[in-house]
Coordinates of C-alpha atoms in Angstrom, one line a residue:
Chain A
M1 CA 17.5 49.8 202.7
A2 CA 14.2 51.8 202.8
Q3 CA 12.3 52.4 199.6
P4 CA 13.1 56.0 198.5
N5 CA 10.2 58.3 198.3
P6 CA 9.5 58.6 194.6
L7 CA 8.2 62.1 194.9
T8 CA 11.4 63.4 196.4
T9 CA 14.2 61.0 195.4
P10 CA 14.7 60.5 191.7
P11 CA 15.8 57.1 190.7
P12 CA 19.6 57.1 190.0
G13 CA 20.6 58.4 186.6
T14 CA 17.2 60.0 185.8
D15 CA 15.7 63.4 186.2
T16 CA 12.8 63.8 188.5
Y17 CA 9.5 65.3 187.3
A18 CA 10.5 68.8 186.8
G19 CA 9.9 71.2 189.6
K20 CA 6.9 69.5 191.3
G21 CA 5.1 72.8 190.9
E22 CA 8.0 75.0 191.9
I23 CA 9.0 77.8 189.7
L24 CA 11.8 76.7 187.4
H25 CA 15.0 78.5 186.7
P26 CA 15.7 78.9 183.1
A27 CA 19.1 77.3 183.6
A28 CA 17.7 74.4 185.6
K29 CA 19.1 71.0 185.2
H30 CA 15.7 69.8 183.8
A31 CA 15.4 69.0 180.1
F32 CA 12.6 70.1 177.9
P33 CA 9.6 68.4 179.5
P34 CA 8.2 66.7 176.3
F35 CA 11.7 65.1 175.7
E36 CA 12.2 63.8 179.3
S37 CA 12.3 60.1 178.4
H38 CA 11.9 58.8 181.9
T39 CA 8.3 60.0 181.9
F40 CA 7.5 58.2 178.6
L41 CA 6.6 54.8 180.0
A42 CA 4.2 56.2 182.6
Q43 CA 2.6 58.5 180.1
L44 CA 2.1 55.6 177.7
V45 CA 0.5 53.5 180.4
W46 CA -2.0 56.3 181.3
L47 CA -2.6 56.9 177.6
A48 CA -3.3 53.2 177.0
L49 CA -5.7 53.1 180.0
A50 CA -7.5 56.3 179.1
F51 CA -7.7 55.6 175.3
G52 CA -8.6 52.0 175.9
A53 CA -11.5 53.0 178.1
L54 CA -12.6 55.6 175.5
Y55 CA -12.4 53.1 172.7
Y56 CA -14.4 50.6 174.7
L57 CA -17.1 53.1 175.5
M58 CA -17.3 54.4 172.0
A59 CA -17.3 51.0 170.3
K60 CA -19.7 49.3 172.7
V61 CA -22.0 52.0 173.8
A62 CA -21.8 55.4 172.2
L63 CA -21.5 54.7 168.5
P64 CA -24.0 51.8 168.3
R65 CA -26.5 54.1 170.1
I66 CA -25.9 57.1 167.8
Q67 CA -26.1 54.8 164.8
G68 CA -29.4 53.4 166.1
I69 CA -30.7 56.9 166.7
L70 CA -29.8 58.0 163.1
H71 CA -31.2 54.8 161.7
D72 CA -34.4 55.1 163.6
R73 CA -34.8 58.7 162.4
A74 CA -34.2 57.7 158.8
T75 CA -36.8 54.9 159.0
R76 CA -39.2 57.1 160.8
L77 CA -38.8 59.8 158.2
S78 CA -39.3 57.4 155.3
S79 CA -42.2 55.7 156.9
D80 CA -43.8 59.1 157.6
L81 CA -43.2 60.1 154.0
D82 CA -44.8 56.9 152.8
E83 CA -47.7 57.5 155.1
A84 CA -48.1 61.0 153.7
Q85 CA -47.9 59.6 150.2
R86 CA -50.5 57.0 151.0
M87 CA -52.8 59.5 152.5
K88 CA -52.4 61.8 149.5
A89 CA -53.3 58.9 147.2
E90 CA -56.4 58.2 149.4
A91 CA -57.4 61.9 149.2
D92 CA -57.0 61.9 145.5
E93 CA -59.1 58.8 145.2
A94 CA -61.8 60.3 147.4
G95 CA -61.7 63.4 145.2
A96 CA -62.0 61.3 142.1
A97 CA -64.9 59.4 143.6
Y98 CA -66.7 62.6 144.5
E99 CA -66.2 64.0 141.0
K100 CA -67.5 60.8 139.5
S101 CA -70.6 60.7 141.8
L102 CA -71.2 64.4 141.0
R103 CA -71.0 63.7 137.3
D104 CA -73.3 60.6 137.7
A105 CA -75.9 62.7 139.6
Q106 CA -75.7 65.4 137.0
G107 CA -76.2 62.8 134.2
K108 CA -79.1 61.3 136.1
A109 CA -80.8 64.6 136.7
R110 CA -80.4 65.5 133.0
E111 CA -81.8 62.1 132.0
I112 CA -84.8 62.5 134.3
A113 CA -85.5 66.0 133.0
Q114 CA -85.2 64.7 129.4
N115 CA -87.6 61.8 130.1
T116 CA -90.1 64.1 131.7
R117 CA -89.9 66.5 128.8
N118 CA -90.3 63.6 126.4
E119 CA -93.3 62.2 128.3
L120 CA -95.0 65.5 128.5
A121 CA -94.4 66.1 124.8
A122 CA -95.8 62.7 123.9
E123 CA -98.8 63.2 126.1
A124 CA -99.5 66.6 124.5
E125 CA -99.1 65.1 121.1
T126 CA -101.6 62.3 121.7
K127 CA -104.0 64.8 123.2
R128 CA -103.6 67.1 120.2
K129 CA -104.1 64.1 117.8
S130 CA -107.3 62.9 119.6
L131 CA -108.6 66.4 119.6
E132 CA -107.9 66.8 115.9
A133 CA -109.5 63.5 115.1
E134 CA -112.6 64.5 117.1
L135 CA -112.7 67.8 115.4
N136 CA -112.3 66.1 112.0
A137 CA -115.1 63.7 112.8
K138 CA -117.3 66.5 113.8
L139 CA -116.4 68.4 110.7
A140 CA -117.2 65.4 108.5
A141 CA -120.5 64.9 110.4
S142 CA -121.4 68.5 109.8
E143 CA -120.5 68.2 106.2
A144 CA -122.6 65.1 105.8
T145 CA -125.6 66.7 107.5
L146 CA -125.1 69.8 105.3
K147 CA -125.0 67.6 102.2
G148 CA -128.1 65.6 103.3
R149 CA -130.0 68.8 104.0
T150 CA -129.0 70.2 100.6
E151 CA -130.1 67.0 98.8
E152 CA -133.3 67.0 100.8
A153 CA -133.8 70.6 99.9
M154 CA -133.1 69.9 96.3
G155 CA -135.6 66.9 96.4
N156 CA -138.2 69.2 97.8
V157 CA -137.6 71.7 95.0
R158 CA -138.5 69.0 92.4
T159 CA -141.6 68.1 94.3
I160 CA -142.6 71.7 94.6
A161 CA -141.7 72.3 91.0
G162 CA -143.8 69.2 89.9
E163 CA -146.7 70.3 92.0
T164 CA -146.4 73.9 90.8
A165 CA -146.1 72.7 87.2
A166 CA -149.1 70.3 87.6
A167 CA -151.1 73.1 89.2
I168 CA -150.2 75.5 86.3
V169 CA -151.0 72.9 83.7
E170 CA -154.3 72.1 85.4
R171 CA -155.3 75.8 85.4
L172 CA -154.3 76.3 81.8
T173 CA -155.7 73.0 80.4
G174 CA -158.2 72.2 83.1
K175 CA -156.8 68.8 83.2
A176 CA -154.1 67.5 85.5
P177 CA -151.1 66.0 83.8
D178 CA -150.4 62.4 84.4
K179 CA -147.6 61.7 86.7
A180 CA -145.3 60.1 84.1
S181 CA -145.2 63.0 81.7
L182 CA -144.6 65.4 84.5
D183 CA -141.6 63.4 85.6
R184 CA -140.3 63.4 82.1
A185 CA -140.7 67.1 81.8
L186 CA -139.0 67.7 85.1
D187 CA -136.1 65.4 84.1
R188 CA -135.8 67.4 80.8
T189 CA -135.6 70.7 82.6
A190 CA -133.2 69.3 85.1
T191 CA -130.8 68.0 82.4
A192 CA -131.3 71.2 80.4
H193 CA -129.6 73.2 83.1
Chain B
M1 CA 11.0 87.5 187.7
A2 CA 12.7 85.9 184.8
A3 CA 12.0 82.5 186.0
S4 CA 8.2 83.0 186.0
I5 CA 8.2 83.7 182.3
D6 CA 9.8 80.4 181.3
P7 CA 7.4 79.4 178.5
I8 CA 8.4 75.7 178.9
H9 CA 7.2 75.6 182.5
Q10 CA 3.6 74.9 181.3
F11 CA 4.6 71.6 179.8
E12 CA 5.9 70.1 183.0
L13 CA 4.3 67.0 184.3
K14 CA 3.2 67.2 187.9
P15 CA 2.7 63.9 189.7
L16 CA -0.4 63.9 191.8
V17 CA -0.1 60.4 193.2
S18 CA 2.9 58.2 192.9
L19 CA 2.2 54.5 192.3
G20 CA 5.7 53.1 192.4
H21 CA 8.4 52.2 189.9
I22 CA 8.8 50.0 186.8
G23 CA 12.6 49.6 186.5
H24 CA 14.0 53.1 187.0
Q25 CA 10.8 54.8 185.8
E26 CA 8.4 56.3 188.2
I27 CA 4.8 55.6 187.6
A28 CA 2.8 58.4 189.0
F29 CA -0.7 59.7 188.4
T30 CA 0.2 63.0 186.8
Q31 CA -2.0 65.9 185.8
S32 CA -1.5 64.7 182.2
A33 CA -3.3 61.4 183.2
L34 CA -6.0 63.3 185.0
Y35 CA -6.6 65.4 181.8
M36 CA -6.8 62.3 179.7
F37 CA -9.4 60.7 181.9
A38 CA -11.3 64.0 182.1
A39 CA -11.3 64.1 178.3
V40 CA -12.7 60.5 178.3
G41 CA -15.3 61.7 180.8
V42 CA -16.3 64.7 178.7
I43 CA -16.6 62.6 175.5
A44 CA -18.7 60.1 177.4
L45 CA -20.9 62.9 178.6
I46 CA -21.5 64.1 175.1
T47 CA -21.9 60.8 173.3
I48 CA -23.4 58.6 176.0
V49 CA -25.2 60.8 178.6
G50 CA -26.2 63.2 175.8
T51 CA -27.8 60.5 173.7
A52 CA -29.4 58.6 176.6
S53 CA -32.9 59.8 175.7
R54 CA -32.5 58.6 172.0
S55 CA -34.9 61.2 170.9
V56 CA -35.9 61.5 167.3
V57 CA -35.7 65.3 167.6
P58 CA -32.3 65.7 169.3
G59 CA -31.4 68.0 172.2
R60 CA -28.2 70.1 172.2
M61 CA -25.9 67.3 173.4
Q62 CA -27.4 64.7 171.2
S63 CA -27.1 67.1 168.2
L64 CA -23.4 67.6 169.0
A65 CA -22.8 63.8 169.3
E66 CA -24.7 63.3 166.0
V67 CA -22.7 66.0 164.3
F68 CA -19.4 64.5 165.4
Y69 CA -20.5 61.0 164.4
E70 CA -21.7 62.0 160.9
F71 CA -18.7 64.1 160.3
I72 CA -16.3 61.3 161.2
A73 CA -18.4 58.7 159.5
D74 CA -18.4 60.8 156.3
T75 CA -14.7 61.5 156.4
L76 CA -13.9 57.8 157.0
H77 CA -16.3 56.7 154.2
Q78 CA -14.8 59.1 151.7
A79 CA -11.3 58.0 152.5
T80 CA -11.8 54.2 152.7
G81 CA -15.1 53.6 150.8
D82 CA -15.7 51.0 153.5
K83 CA -19.5 50.5 154.0
E84 CA -19.1 48.4 157.2
Q85 CA -17.2 51.3 158.9
R86 CA -15.0 48.8 160.7
F87 CA -12.6 51.5 161.8
L88 CA -15.2 54.0 162.9
P89 CA -14.7 53.4 166.6
L90 CA -11.0 53.9 166.3
V91 CA -11.1 57.1 164.1
F92 CA -14.0 58.5 166.1
S93 CA -12.2 57.9 169.4
L94 CA -9.0 59.4 168.1
F95 CA -10.7 62.5 166.8
M96 CA -12.7 63.1 169.9
F97 CA -9.7 62.4 172.2
V98 CA -7.4 64.8 170.3
L99 CA -10.0 67.4 169.9
I100 CA -11.1 67.5 173.6
L101 CA -7.4 67.4 174.8
N102 CA -6.5 70.2 172.4
M103 CA -9.5 72.2 173.7
F104 CA -8.6 71.5 177.3
G105 CA -5.2 73.0 176.5
M106 CA -6.9 76.3 175.5
I107 CA -8.3 76.8 179.0
P108 CA -6.0 79.2 180.8
Y109 CA -3.6 77.5 183.2
A110 CA -4.7 74.1 181.9
F111 CA -2.3 71.5 180.6
A112 CA -2.1 70.5 177.0
V113 CA -1.6 66.7 176.9
T114 CA -1.1 66.7 173.2
S115 CA 2.0 68.9 173.6
H116 CA 3.9 65.8 174.7
L117 CA 5.5 63.9 171.8
I118 CA 5.1 60.6 173.5
I119 CA 1.3 60.9 173.7
T120 CA 0.9 61.9 170.0
F121 CA 3.4 59.2 169.1
G122 CA 1.5 56.6 171.1
L123 CA -1.6 57.5 169.1
A124 CA 0.2 57.5 165.8
F125 CA 1.8 54.2 166.6
L126 CA -1.6 52.7 167.4
V127 CA -2.8 53.9 164.0
I128 CA 0.2 52.4 162.1
S129 CA 0.1 49.1 164.1
T130 CA -3.6 48.8 163.2
V131 CA -2.8 49.4 159.5
V132 CA 0.0 46.9 159.5
I133 CA -1.7 44.2 161.6
Y134 CA -5.1 44.5 159.9
G135 CA -3.4 44.7 156.4
V136 CA -1.3 41.6 157.0
M137 CA -4.2 39.6 158.5
K138 CA -6.6 40.6 155.7
H139 CA -4.3 40.4 152.7
G140 CA -1.2 38.4 153.8
T141 CA 1.8 39.1 151.6
H142 CA -0.4 40.9 149.2
F143 CA -0.3 43.8 151.7
L144 CA 3.3 44.4 150.5
G145 CA 1.8 45.5 147.3
L146 CA 1.4 48.8 149.1
F147 CA 5.0 49.5 148.4
I148 CA 4.8 48.7 144.7
P149 CA 3.1 51.4 142.7
S150 CA 1.2 50.0 139.8
G151 CA 1.9 51.0 136.2
V152 CA 5.6 51.8 136.9
P153 CA 8.3 50.4 134.7
K154 CA 10.4 47.7 136.3
P155 CA 13.7 49.6 136.5
L156 CA 12.0 52.5 138.2
L157 CA 10.7 50.2 140.9
L158 CA 14.3 50.0 142.2
I159 CA 13.9 53.6 143.2
M160 CA 10.2 53.8 143.9
V161 CA 10.0 50.9 146.3
P162 CA 12.5 52.3 148.8
I163 CA 10.8 55.7 148.5
E164 CA 7.5 54.1 149.3
I165 CA 9.0 52.2 152.3
V166 CA 10.5 55.3 153.7
S167 CA 7.3 57.3 153.2
F168 CA 5.4 54.5 155.0
I169 CA 7.8 54.4 157.9
S170 CA 7.8 58.2 158.2
R171 CA 4.0 58.2 158.6
P172 CA 3.8 57.7 162.3
I173 CA 6.6 60.2 162.8
S174 CA 4.9 62.9 160.7
L175 CA 1.5 62.2 162.2
S176 CA 2.7 62.5 165.7
V177 CA 5.2 65.4 165.2
R178 CA 2.6 67.5 163.3
L179 CA 0.2 67.4 166.2
F180 CA 2.8 67.8 168.9
A181 CA 4.6 70.6 167.2
N182 CA 1.5 72.6 166.4
I183 CA 0.2 72.5 170.0
L184 CA 3.6 73.0 171.6
A185 CA 4.5 76.0 169.3
G186 CA 1.1 77.6 169.7
H187 CA 1.3 77.4 173.5
I188 CA 4.8 78.8 173.6
A189 CA 3.9 81.7 171.3
L190 CA 0.9 82.5 173.4
K191 CA 2.9 82.5 176.6
I192 CA 5.6 84.7 175.2
F193 CA 3.2 87.3 173.7
A194 CA 1.2 87.4 176.9
F195 CA 4.3 87.9 178.9
F196 CA 5.2 90.9 176.6
V197 CA 2.0 92.6 177.8
A198 CA 3.0 92.3 181.4
Q199 CA 6.6 93.4 180.7
L200 CA 5.6 96.4 178.7
L201 CA 3.2 97.5 181.4
L202 CA 6.0 97.6 183.9
A203 CA 8.4 99.4 181.5
G204 CA 7.4 103.0 182.3
A205 CA 6.7 105.1 179.2
W206 CA 6.9 101.9 177.0
S207 CA 3.7 100.8 178.6
V208 CA 1.7 102.7 175.9
L209 CA 2.9 99.9 173.5
S210 CA 1.4 97.2 175.7
P211 CA -1.9 96.9 173.8
L212 CA 0.1 95.7 170.7
P213 CA 1.1 92.3 172.1
L214 CA -2.3 92.2 173.8
F215 CA -4.1 92.2 170.4
L216 CA -1.6 89.7 169.1
T217 CA -2.3 87.5 172.1
I218 CA -6.0 87.7 171.4
A219 CA -5.5 87.0 167.7
L220 CA -3.2 84.1 168.5
T221 CA -5.8 82.7 170.9
A222 CA -8.3 82.6 168.1
L223 CA -5.8 81.0 165.8
E224 CA -4.9 78.4 168.5
F225 CA -8.6 77.4 168.8
L226 CA -8.6 76.9 165.0
V227 CA -5.4 74.9 165.2
A228 CA -6.8 72.8 168.0
A229 CA -9.8 71.8 166.0
L230 CA -7.9 71.6 162.7
Q231 CA -5.2 69.3 164.1
A232 CA -7.8 66.9 165.5
Y233 CA -9.4 66.8 162.0
V234 CA -6.0 66.4 160.3
F235 CA -5.2 63.5 162.6
A236 CA -8.5 61.8 162.0
T237 CA -8.4 62.3 158.2
L238 CA -4.8 61.0 157.9
T239 CA -5.7 58.0 160.0
A240 CA -8.6 57.3 157.7
V241 CA -6.3 57.7 154.6
Y242 CA -3.7 55.3 156.2
L243 CA -6.5 52.8 157.1
A244 CA -7.6 52.9 153.5
D245 CA -4.2 51.3 152.6
A246 CA -4.9 48.5 155.0
L247 CA -8.3 47.8 153.3
H248 CA -7.0 48.2 149.7
P249 CA -3.2 47.7 149.6
G250 CA -2.9 47.8 145.8
H251 CA -2.3 51.3 144.6

């Protein structure tokens, strides 16, 4: 017996696939298609094949790949953030170093200025002192000279007074006084003052 | 005329290539299978081709793939608290598969694969099998602690344990029926309202009313897009919640 054509001859006791594209009559012998049990086995076979292939592709290829992409992105992001953090710290450090060197330079400049000022002041002070000492010395010398001259002048006055007195006595008495009595007289007048 | 409005017609499977029989069941490459492989292709395009450049600053496709990945990874992590994300490939594949198939269904004249209960049940069964097999392998008999709520007085356990067991068994059913029913009902409603537009246009004076179902169809289309995305999300979230039981069976 020839094999019946499955497309045209339904196996005994079962319905065929409804219609094969023909328009159905509402009162057709066909059952509600989702409940036609003779199609179940074939549908399950195709479902198993299709879903098995899908599961294999997802489990072996797609999901590990997507997981990898997401993981890579997460690590990339965190490493980029770390890098940014590190760079920020570096920039902060550089800023602090700059501030510090600026402060140091300012301090040094202030120090130099202070030193110069102190040096100049000291120099001026020593100059002033030496000048003062010089002037004082000159003053003292002048005073000494003045004193000497005065004493000299005063000495000369005694001599002149003695000579004058001797001359007056000689004119009055005709006889020159001896030197000793003249000196005594002069001393008396000097003390009488 | 009446035949062409059959709102069920859109759900029929059309064999493209027949491959023979297993028992009495025909194994044919149907449009449903084609859509499923196309969905796999689209998902691979977004998540594999789109991420091929592995750029640190992502392009459009890579952004999309990353958004989906982070969304599902977050959802799964919140539900299970599992740092290793062992079930991420499963939940991600389920979400993308359901989402893309739902979205394919929104293309006019396209076929909604998720409107077939056997497909959604197959996915839900996969989820529950994973929960049971992983749970038993990881925790052995301790996995049965799943059915014993902690802090409940002994006599109450007589009632609670059967309830827990029934609720566990109903999980694959509710998971699959929720998705299937949402997509099926949405497509039927769309088809019916869209047909009203055509019928009213041909109904003489009544044609002035035809914009009404037209607006409804537009609104429903928007709603169906929402449902398509939401159901994919619900499916993935519930999967994550069920998987949390496999990881931590004690309540």
